[in-house]
mmCIF file of C-alpha atoms in Angstrom:
data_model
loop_
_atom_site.group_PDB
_atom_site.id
_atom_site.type_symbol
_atom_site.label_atom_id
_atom_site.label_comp_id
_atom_site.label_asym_id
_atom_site.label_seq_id
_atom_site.Cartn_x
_atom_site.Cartn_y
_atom_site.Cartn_z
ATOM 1 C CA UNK A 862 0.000 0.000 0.000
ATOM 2 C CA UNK A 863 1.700 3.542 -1.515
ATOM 3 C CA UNK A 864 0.916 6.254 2.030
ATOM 4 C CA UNK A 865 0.215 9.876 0.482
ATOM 5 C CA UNK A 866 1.574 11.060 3.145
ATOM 6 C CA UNK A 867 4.489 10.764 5.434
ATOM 7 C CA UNK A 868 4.301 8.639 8.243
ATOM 8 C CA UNK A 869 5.713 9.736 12.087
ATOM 9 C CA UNK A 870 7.976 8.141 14.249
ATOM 10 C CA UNK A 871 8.218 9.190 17.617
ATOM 11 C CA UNK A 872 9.904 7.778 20.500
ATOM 12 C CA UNK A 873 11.361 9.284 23.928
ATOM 13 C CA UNK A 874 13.997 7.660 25.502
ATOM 14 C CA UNK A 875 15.567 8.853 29.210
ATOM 15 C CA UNK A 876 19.403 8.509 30.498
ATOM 16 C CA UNK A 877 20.142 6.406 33.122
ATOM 17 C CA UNK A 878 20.991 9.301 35.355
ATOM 18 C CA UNK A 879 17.616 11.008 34.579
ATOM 19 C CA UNK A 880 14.733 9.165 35.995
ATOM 20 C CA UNK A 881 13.398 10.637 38.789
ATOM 21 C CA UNK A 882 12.557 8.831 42.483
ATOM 22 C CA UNK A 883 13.650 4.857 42.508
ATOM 23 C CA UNK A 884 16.589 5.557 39.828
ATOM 24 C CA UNK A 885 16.013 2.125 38.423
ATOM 25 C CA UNK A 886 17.280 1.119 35.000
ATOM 26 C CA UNK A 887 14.718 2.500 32.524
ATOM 27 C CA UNK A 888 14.104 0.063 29.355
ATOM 28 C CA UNK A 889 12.394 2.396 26.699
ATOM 29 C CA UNK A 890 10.484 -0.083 24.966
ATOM 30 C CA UNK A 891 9.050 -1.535 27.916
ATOM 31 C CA UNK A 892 8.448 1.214 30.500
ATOM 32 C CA UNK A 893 4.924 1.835 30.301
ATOM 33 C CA UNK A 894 5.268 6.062 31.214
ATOM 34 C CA UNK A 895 7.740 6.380 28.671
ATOM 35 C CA UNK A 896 5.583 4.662 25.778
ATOM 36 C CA UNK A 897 2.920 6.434 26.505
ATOM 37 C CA UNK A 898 4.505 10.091 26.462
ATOM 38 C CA UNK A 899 5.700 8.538 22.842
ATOM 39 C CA UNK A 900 2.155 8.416 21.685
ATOM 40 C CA UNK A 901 0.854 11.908 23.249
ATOM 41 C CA UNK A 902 4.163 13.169 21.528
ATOM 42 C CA UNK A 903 3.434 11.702 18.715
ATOM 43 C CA UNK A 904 -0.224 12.796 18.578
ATOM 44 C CA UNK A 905 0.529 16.132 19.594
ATOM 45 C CA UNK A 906 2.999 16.888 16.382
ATOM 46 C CA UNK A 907 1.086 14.961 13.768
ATOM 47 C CA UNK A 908 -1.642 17.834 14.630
ATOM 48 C CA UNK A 909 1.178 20.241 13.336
ATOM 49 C CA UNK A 910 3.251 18.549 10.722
ATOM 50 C CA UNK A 911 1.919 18.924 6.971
ATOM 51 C CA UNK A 912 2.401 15.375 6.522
ATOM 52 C CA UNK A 913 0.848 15.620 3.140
ATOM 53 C CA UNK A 914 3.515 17.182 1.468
ATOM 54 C CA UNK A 915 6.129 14.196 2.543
ATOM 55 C CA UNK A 916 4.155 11.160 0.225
ATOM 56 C CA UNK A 917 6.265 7.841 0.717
ATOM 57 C CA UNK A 918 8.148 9.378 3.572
ATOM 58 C CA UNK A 919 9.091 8.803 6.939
ATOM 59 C CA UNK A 920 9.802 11.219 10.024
ATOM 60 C CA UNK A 921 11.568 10.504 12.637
ATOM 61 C CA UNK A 922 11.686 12.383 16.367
ATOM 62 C CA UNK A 923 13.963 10.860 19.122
ATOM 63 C CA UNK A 924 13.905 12.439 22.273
ATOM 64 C CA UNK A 925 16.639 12.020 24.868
ATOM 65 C CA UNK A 926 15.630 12.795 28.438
ATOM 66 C CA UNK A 927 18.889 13.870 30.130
ATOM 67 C CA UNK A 928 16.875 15.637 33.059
ATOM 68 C CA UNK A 929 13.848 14.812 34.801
ATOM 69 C CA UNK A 930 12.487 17.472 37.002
ATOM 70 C CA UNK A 931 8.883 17.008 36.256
ATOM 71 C CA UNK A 932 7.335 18.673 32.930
ATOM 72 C CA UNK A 933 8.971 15.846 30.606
ATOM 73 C CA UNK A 934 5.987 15.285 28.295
ATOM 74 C CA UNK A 935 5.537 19.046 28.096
ATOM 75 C CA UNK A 936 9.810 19.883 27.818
ATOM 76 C CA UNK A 937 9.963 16.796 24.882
ATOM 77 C CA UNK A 938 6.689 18.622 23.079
ATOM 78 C CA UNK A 939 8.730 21.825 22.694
ATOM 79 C CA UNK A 940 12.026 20.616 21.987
ATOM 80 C CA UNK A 941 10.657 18.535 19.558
ATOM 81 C CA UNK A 942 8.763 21.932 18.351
ATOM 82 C CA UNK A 943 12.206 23.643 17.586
ATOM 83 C CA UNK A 944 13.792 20.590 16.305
ATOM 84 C CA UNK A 945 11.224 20.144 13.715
ATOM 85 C CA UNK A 946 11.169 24.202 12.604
ATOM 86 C CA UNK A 947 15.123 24.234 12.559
ATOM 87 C CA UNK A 948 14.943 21.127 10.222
ATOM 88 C CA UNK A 949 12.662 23.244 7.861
ATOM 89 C CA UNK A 950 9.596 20.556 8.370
ATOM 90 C CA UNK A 951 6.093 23.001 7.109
ATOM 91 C CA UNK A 952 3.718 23.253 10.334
ATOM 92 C CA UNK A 953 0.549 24.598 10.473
ATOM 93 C CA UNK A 954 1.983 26.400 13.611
ATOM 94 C CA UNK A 955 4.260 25.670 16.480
ATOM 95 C CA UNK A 956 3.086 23.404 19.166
ATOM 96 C CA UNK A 957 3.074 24.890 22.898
ATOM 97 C CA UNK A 958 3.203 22.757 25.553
ATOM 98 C CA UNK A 959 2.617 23.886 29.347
ATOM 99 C CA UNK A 960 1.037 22.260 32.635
ATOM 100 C CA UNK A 961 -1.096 23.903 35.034
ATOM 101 C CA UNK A 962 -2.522 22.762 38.554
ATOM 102 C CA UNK A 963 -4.615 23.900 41.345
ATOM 103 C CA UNK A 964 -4.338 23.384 45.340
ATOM 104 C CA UNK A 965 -6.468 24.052 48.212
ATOM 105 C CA UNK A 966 -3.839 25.353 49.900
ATOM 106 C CA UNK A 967 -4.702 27.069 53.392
ATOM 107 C CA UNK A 968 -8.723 27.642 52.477
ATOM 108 C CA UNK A 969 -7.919 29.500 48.934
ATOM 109 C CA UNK A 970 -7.113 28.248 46.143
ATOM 110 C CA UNK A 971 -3.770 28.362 44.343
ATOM 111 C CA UNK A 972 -2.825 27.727 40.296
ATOM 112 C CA UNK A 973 0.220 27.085 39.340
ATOM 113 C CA UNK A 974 1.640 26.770 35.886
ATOM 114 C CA UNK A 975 4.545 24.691 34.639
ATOM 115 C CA UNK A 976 4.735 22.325 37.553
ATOM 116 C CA UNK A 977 7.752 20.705 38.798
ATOM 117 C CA UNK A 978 8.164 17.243 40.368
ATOM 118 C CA UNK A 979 7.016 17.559 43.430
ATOM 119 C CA UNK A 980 3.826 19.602 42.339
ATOM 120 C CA UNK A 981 2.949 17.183 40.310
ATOM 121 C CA UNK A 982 3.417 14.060 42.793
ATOM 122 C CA UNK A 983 1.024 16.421 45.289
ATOM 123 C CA UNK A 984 -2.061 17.150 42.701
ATOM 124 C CA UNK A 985 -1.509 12.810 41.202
ATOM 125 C CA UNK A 986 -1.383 11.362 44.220
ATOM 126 C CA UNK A 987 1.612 9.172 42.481
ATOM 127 C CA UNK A 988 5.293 8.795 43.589
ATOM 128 C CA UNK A 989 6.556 8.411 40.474
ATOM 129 C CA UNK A 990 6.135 12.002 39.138
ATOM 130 C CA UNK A 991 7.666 12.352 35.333
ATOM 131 C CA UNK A 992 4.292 13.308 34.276
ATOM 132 C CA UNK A 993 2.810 9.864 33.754
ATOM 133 C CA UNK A 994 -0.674 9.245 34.226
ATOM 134 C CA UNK A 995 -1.969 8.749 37.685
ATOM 135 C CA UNK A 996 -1.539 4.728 38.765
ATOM 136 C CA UNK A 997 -4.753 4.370 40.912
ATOM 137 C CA UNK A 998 -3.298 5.963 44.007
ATOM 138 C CA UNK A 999 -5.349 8.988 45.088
ATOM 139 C CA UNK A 1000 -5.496 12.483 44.735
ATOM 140 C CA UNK A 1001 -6.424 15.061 47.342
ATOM 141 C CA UNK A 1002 -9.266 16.616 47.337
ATOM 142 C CA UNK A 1003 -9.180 19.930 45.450
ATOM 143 C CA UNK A 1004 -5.970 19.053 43.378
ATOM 144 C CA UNK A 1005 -5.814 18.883 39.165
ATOM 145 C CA UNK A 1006 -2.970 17.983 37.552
ATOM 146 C CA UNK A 1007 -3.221 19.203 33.391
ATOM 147 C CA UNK A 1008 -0.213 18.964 31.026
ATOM 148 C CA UNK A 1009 -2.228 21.012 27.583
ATOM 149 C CA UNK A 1010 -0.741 21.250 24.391
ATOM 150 C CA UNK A 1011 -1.686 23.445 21.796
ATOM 151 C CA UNK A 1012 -1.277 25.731 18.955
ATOM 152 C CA UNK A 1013 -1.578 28.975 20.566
ATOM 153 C CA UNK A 1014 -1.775 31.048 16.873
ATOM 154 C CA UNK A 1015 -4.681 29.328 15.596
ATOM 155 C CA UNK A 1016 -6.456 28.922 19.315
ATOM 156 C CA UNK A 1017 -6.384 24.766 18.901
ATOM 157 C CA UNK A 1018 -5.740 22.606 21.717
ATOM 158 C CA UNK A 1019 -4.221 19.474 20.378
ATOM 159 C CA UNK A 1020 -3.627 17.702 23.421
ATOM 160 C CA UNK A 1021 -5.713 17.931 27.263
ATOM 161 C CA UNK A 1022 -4.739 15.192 29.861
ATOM 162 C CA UNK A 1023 -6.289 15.989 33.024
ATOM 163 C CA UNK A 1024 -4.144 13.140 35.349
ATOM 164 C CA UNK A 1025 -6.584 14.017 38.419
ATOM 165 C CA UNK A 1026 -9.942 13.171 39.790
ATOM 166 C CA UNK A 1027 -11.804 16.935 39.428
ATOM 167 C CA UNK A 1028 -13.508 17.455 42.869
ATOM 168 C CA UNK A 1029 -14.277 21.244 41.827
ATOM 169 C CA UNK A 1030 -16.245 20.446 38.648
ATOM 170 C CA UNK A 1031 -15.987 21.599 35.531
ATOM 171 C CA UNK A 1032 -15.451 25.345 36.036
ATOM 172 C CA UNK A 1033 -12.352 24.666 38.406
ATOM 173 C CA UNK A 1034 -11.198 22.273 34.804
ATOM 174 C CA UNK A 1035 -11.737 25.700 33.191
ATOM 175 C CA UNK A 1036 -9.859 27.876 35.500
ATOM 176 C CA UNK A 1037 -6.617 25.666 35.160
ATOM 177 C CA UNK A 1038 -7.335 25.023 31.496
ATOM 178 C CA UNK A 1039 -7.059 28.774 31.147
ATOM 179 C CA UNK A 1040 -4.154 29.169 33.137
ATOM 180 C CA UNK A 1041 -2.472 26.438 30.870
ATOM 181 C CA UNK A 1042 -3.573 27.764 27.953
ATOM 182 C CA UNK A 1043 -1.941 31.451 28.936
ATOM 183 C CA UNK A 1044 1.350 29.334 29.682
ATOM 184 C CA UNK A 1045 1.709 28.267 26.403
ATOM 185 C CA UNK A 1046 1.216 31.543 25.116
ATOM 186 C CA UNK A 1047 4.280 32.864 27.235
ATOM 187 C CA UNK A 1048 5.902 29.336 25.924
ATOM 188 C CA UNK A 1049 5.379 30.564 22.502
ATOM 189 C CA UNK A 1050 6.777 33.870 23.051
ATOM 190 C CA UNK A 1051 9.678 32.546 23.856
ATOM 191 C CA UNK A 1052 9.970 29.686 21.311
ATOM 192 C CA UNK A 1053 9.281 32.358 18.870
ATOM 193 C CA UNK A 1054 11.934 34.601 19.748
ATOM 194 C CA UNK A 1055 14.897 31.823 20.135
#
């Protein structure tokens, strides 16, 4: 079967020095956080990539995870970003990527953009951090946990994984989906200027 259009290959990989908490060995074909990151990378740039104008074609993203302070999926979404403009691949426009979360935190609540490890252990309830999805252990009560991705010139989100129960119903979702959104407009900024 001829494909009109090119085909893309993603897949994230992490140093042995980089994984965060238990430090153990990391296989990237088998480790389940690390797959799955592939495929929200991968689903996230295929939203971007004019993959029409590449017929019989194949492109190929590898990213390296040297650090892991929390914010991988949404660091490897922006690298991969640059990478892609610097190698002259046609987007529709740059992909933004950005994570917001709110607390309870003494009686008011708090957002917070661009989480870091910790933050993100607190609002998934998981030790693992990395920015996996949540493994069944609980959240507190008023926490949400929301890596977005999207294409800030054209308004498009192209990827929304809320990792947390939502205790504060759908307006609190919109309050930190806002406050994501208006991080990867300050991500985009910045992309755009480098």
């Amino acid at each position: 079967l001829v494909s009109f259009r090119a085909t893309l290959e993603v897949n994230m990989r992490s140093a042995p020095f980089a994984p965060p908490g238990d430090r153990r060995n990391v296989n990237p074909t088998t480790d389940r956080r690390l797959i799955e990151q592939s495929h929200l990378l991968q689903k996230a740039l295929s939203a971007s990539i004019l993959l029409h104008l590449y017929p019989k074609s194949k492109i190929s993203v590898t990213v390296m995870v040297l650090a892991d302070d929390g914010g991988r999926l949404e660091a490897a979404i922006n690298a991969s970003t640059l990478a892609l403009m610097d190698a002259g691949i046609p987007l529709k426009d740059m992909v933004c990527a950005c994570s917001a979360g709110r607390w309870n935190a003494g009686g008011s609540d708090e957002i917070v953009v661009d989480l870091n490890r910790r933050e993100i252990q607190t609002a998934t309830g998981t030790g693992g951090g990395g920015g996996g999805s949540s493994s069944g252990g609980g959240t507190t009560s008023d926490t949400i946990y929301l890596p977005v991705a999207t294409m800030p010139q054209r308004g498009t989100i192209v990827l929304s994984q809320c990792e947390s129960r939502l205790s504060g119903g759908a307006e609190a979702f919109g309050e930190v989906l806002e406050a994501a959104m208006g991080g990867c407009r300050m991500v985009m900024e910045v992309m755009a200027a480098a």
